[in-house]
CSV table of C-alpha atoms in Angstrom, one decimal:
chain,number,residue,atom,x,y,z
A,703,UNK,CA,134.1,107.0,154.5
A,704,UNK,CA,131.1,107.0,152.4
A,705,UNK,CA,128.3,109.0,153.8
A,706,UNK,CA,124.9,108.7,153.3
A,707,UNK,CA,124.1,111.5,151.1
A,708,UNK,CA,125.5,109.6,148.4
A,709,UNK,CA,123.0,107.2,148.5
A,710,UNK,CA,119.9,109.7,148.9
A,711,UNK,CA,117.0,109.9,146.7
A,712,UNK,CA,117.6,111.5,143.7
A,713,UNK,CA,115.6,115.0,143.4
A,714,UNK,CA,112.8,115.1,141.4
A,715,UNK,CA,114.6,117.7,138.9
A,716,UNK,CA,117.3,115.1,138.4
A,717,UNK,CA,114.4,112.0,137.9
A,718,UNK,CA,112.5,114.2,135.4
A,719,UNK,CA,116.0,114.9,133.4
A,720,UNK,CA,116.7,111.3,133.5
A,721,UNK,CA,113.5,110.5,132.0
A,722,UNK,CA,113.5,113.1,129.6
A,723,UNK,CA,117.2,111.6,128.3
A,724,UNK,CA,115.6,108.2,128.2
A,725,UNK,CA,112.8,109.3,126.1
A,726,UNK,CA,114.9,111.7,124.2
A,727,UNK,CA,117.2,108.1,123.0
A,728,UNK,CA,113.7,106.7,122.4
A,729,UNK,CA,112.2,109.0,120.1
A,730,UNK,CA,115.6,108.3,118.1
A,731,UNK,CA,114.2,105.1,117.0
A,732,UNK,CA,112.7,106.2,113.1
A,733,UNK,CA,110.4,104.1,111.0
A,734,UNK,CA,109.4,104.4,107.2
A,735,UNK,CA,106.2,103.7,106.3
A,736,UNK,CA,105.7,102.3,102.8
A,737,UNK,CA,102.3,103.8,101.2
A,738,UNK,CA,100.4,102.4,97.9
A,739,UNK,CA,97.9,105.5,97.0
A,740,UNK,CA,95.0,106.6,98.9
A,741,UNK,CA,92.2,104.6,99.1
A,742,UNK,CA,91.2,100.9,99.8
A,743,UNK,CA,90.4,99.9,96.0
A,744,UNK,CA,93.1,101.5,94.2
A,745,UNK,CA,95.4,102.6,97.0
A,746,UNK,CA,96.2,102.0,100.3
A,747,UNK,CA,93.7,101.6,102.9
A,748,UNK,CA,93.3,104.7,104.7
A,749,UNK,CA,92.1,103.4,108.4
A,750,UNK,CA,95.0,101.1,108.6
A,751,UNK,CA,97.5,103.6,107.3
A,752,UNK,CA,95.9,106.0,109.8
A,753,UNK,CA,96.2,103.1,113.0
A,754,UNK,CA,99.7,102.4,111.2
A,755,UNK,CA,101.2,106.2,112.2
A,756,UNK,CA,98.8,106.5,115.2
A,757,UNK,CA,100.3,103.7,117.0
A,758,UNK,CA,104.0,104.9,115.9
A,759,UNK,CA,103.5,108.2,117.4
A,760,UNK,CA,102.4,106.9,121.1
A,761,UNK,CA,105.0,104.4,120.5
A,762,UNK,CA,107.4,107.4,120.9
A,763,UNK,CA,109.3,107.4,117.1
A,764,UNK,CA,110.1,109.2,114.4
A,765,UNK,CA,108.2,108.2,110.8
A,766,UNK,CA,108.6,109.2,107.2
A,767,UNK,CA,106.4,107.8,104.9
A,768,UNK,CA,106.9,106.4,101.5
A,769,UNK,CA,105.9,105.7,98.0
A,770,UNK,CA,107.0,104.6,94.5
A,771,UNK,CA,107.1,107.6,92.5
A,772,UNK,CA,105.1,105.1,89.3
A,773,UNK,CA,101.3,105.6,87.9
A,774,UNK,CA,98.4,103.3,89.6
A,775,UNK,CA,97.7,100.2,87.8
A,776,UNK,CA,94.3,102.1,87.5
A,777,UNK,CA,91.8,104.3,89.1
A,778,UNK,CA,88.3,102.8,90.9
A,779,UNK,CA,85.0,104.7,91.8
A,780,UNK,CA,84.9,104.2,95.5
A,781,UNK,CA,81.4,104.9,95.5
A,782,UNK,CA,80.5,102.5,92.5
A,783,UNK,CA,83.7,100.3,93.4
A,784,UNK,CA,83.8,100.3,89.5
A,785,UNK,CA,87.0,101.2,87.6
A,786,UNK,CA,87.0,104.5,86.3
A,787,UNK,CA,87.9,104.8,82.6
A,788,UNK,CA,90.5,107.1,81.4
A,789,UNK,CA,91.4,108.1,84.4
A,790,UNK,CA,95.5,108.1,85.6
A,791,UNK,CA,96.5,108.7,88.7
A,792,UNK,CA,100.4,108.7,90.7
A,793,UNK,CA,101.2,106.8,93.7
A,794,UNK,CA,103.8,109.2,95.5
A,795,UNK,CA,101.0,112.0,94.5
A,796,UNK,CA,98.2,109.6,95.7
A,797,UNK,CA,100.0,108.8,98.8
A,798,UNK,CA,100.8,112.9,100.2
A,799,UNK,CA,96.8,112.4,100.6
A,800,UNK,CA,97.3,110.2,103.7
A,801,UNK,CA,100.5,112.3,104.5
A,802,UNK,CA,99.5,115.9,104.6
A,803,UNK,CA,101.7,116.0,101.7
A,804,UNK,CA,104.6,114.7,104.0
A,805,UNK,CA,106.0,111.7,101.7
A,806,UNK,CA,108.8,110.7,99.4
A,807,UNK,CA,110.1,108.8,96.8
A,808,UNK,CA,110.7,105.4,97.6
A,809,UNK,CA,113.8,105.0,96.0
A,810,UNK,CA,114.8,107.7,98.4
A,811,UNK,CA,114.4,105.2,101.6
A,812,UNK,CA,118.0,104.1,103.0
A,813,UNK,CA,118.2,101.3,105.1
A,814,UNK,CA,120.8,103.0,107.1
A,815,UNK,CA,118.0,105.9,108.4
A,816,UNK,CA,115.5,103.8,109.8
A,817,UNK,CA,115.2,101.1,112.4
A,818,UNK,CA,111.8,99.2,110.4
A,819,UNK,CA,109.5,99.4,107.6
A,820,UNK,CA,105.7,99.0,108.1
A,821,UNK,CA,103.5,98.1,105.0
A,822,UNK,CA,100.0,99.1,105.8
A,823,UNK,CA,97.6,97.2,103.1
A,824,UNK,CA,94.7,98.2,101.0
A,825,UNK,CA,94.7,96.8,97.4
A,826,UNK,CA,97.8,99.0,96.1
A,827,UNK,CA,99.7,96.7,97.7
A,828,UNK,CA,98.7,94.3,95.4
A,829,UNK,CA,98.0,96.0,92.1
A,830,UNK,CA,100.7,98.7,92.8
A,831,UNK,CA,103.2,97.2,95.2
A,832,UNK,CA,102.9,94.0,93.2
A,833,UNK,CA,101.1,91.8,90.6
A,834,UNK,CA,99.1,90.2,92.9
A,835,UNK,CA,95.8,91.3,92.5
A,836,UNK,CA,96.1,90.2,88.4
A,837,UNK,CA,98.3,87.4,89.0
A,838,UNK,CA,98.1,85.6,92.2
A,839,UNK,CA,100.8,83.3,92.8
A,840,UNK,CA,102.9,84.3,89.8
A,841,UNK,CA,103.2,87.4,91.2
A,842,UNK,CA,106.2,90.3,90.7
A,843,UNK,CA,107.1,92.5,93.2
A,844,UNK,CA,107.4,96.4,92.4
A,845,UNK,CA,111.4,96.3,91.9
A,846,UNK,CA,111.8,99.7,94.6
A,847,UNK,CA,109.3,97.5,97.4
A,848,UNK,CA,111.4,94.5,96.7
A,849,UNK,CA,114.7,96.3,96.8
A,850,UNK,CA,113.4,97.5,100.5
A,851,UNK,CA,112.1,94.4,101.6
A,852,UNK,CA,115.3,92.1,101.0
A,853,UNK,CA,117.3,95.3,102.3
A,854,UNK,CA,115.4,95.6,105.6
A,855,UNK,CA,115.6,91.5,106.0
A,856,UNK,CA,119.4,91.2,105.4
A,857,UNK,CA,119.9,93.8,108.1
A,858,UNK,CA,117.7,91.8,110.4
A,859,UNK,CA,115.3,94.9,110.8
A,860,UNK,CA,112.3,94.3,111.3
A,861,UNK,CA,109.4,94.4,108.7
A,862,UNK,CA,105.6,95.0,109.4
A,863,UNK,CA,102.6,94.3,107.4
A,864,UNK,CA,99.0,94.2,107.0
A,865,UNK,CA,95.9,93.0,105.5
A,866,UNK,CA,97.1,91.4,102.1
A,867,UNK,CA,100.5,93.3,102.4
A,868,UNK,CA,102.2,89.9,103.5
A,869,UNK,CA,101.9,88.2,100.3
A,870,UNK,CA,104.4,90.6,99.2
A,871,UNK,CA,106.9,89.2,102.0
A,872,UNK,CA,105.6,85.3,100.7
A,873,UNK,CA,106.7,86.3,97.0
A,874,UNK,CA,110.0,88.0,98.5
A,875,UNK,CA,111.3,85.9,101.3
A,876,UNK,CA,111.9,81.9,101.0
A,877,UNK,CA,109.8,79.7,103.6
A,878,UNK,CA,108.4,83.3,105.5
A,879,UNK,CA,105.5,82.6,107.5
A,880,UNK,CA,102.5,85.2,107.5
A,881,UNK,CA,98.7,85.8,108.6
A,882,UNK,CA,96.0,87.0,106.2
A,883,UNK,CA,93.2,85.8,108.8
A,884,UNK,CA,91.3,82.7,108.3
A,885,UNK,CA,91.9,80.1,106.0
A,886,UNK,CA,87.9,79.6,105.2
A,887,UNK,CA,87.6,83.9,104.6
A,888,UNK,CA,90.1,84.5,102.8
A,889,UNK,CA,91.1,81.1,100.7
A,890,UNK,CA,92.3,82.8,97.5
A,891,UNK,CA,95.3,84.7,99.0
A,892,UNK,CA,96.0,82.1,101.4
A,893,UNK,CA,96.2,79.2,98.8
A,894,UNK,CA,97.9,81.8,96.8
A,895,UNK,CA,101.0,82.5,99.4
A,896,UNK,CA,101.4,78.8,100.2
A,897,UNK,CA,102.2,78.1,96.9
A,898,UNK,CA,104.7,80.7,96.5
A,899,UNK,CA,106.0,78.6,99.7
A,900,UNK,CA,104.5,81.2,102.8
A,901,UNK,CA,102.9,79.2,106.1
A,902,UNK,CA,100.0,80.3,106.7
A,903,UNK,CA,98.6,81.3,110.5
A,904,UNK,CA,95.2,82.0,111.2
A,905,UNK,CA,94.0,85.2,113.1
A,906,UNK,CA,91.8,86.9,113.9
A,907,UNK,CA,91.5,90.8,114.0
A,908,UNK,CA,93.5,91.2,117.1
A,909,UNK,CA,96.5,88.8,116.3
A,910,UNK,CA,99.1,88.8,115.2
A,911,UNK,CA,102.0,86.5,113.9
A,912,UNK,CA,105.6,86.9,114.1
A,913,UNK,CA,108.1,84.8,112.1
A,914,UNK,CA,111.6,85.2,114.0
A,915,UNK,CA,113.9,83.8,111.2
A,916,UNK,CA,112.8,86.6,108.9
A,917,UNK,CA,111.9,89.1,111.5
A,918,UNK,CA,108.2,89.5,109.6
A,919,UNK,CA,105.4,90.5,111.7
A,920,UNK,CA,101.6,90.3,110.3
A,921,UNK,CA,98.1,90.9,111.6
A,922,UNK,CA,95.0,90.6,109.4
A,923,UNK,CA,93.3,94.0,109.4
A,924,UNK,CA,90.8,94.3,107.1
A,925,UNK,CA,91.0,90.6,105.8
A,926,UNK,CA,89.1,89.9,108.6
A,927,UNK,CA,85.7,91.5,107.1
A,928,UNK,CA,83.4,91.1,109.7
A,929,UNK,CA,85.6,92.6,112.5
A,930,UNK,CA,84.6,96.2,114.0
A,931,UNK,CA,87.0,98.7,113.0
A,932,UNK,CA,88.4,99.1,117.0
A,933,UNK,CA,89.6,95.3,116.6
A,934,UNK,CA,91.4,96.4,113.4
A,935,UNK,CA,93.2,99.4,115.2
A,936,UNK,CA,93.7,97.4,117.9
A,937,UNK,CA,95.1,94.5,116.1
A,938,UNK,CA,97.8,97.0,114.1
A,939,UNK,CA,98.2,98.5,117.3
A,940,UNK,CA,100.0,95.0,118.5
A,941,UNK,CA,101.7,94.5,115.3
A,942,UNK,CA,103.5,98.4,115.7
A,943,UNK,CA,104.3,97.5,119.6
A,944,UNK,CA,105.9,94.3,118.5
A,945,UNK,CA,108.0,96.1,115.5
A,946,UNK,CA,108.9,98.3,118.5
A,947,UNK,CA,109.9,95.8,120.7
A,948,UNK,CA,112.0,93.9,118.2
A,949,UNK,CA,113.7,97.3,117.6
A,950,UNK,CA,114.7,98.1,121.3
A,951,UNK,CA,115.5,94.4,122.2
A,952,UNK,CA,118.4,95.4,120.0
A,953,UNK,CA,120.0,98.6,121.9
């Protein structure tokens, strides 16, 4: 005969080892973080590369970050916003800025390792990531960041981006659909990523936009100018949670 004591309350020892376990198969989860320098005019955009890994860390995962190991298409003043002549600088070396000097090759990300890839923006994603910046809609992608986005989409993993990141997933992808903010803002890029064949959703700081067929997720970030920088953060903040939950709707 079953007694009672079987079905008692567990103690709170056993609850707290429970939830340790649970959040032990949590922090499993691992995300790589693909970097384009450090700094918004040449690089990567340090606040949203900062809200990028703040928001993975409360989300409970592992992160490596990532860059191509290839020379800046050039280096800007970012006091003068002026191109500084003669001047060479690295990505990877650019990038161990943002990551304490935590970062690697990105030729050394495996899409067996990691669960997503978040691409926080700034414009290395467009001069070093990509053509963009010097060629709009006839854009190239950076072989490596192409190589990673096409792997993490054919494994149906999901892939994060922000400010004018997306337009690498509109060169990439056939038919994605993406946010760089508002159409009236931000009309160059926009026009620029529907003709390479992207739909384009407006947004405002705090949204986001999530294309299911190619398991992209976007949020505006900086390409919303006038936004105050907690809307930013807050906005990547929903972009990480929903990478997070596309991740663990799979387990």
């Amino acid at each position: 005969m079953l007694t009672s004591k079987l079905f008692s309350r567990p103690s709170s020892a056993t609850l707290k080892s429970i939830t340790c376990r649970s959040y032990a198969r949590r922090k499993e989860n691992s995300v790589a973080v693909v970097l384009s320098g450090c700094g918004v005019y040449d690089g990567t955009e340090v606040h949203e590369a900062s809200a990028v890994m703040v928001h993975l860390s409360r989300g409970g995962v592992k992160m490596q970050l990532f860059a191509p190991d290839i020379d800046q298409m050039h280096v800007v003043n970012h006091l003068t916003g002026n191109p500084a002549d003669g001047q060479r600088r690295n990505v990877l070396e650019e990038s161990a800025r943002i990551g304490r000097g935590n970062v690697k090759p990105l030729d050394e990300l495996s899409i067996h390792d990691y669960d997503a890839v978040i691409f926080p923006g700034g414009f290395g994603a467009a001069k070093n990531l990509s053509t963009f910046a010097t060629e709009g809609s006839n854009m190239s992608v950076e072989p490596q960041v192409e190589k990673v986005l096409k792997d993490f989409r054919y494994a149906k993993k999901p892939i994060g981006l922000c400010c004018i990141s997306p337009v690498l997933a509109a060169k990439t992808y056939d038919a994605c659909s993406i946010t760089l903010g508002q159409d009236d803002e931000n009309a160059g890029p926009v026009a620029a990523a529907t003709a390479m064949g992207a739909t384009h959703h407006n947004k405002n700081a705090t949204g986001l936009h999530i294309d299911e067929a190619n398991h992209v997720i976007t949020t505006p970030a900086f390409m919303c100018g006038a936004a105050p920088m907690h809307e930013v953060f807050d906005g990547i903040g929903n972009m990480v949670n929903a990478v997070l939950r596309h991740i663990r709707s799979k387990l």
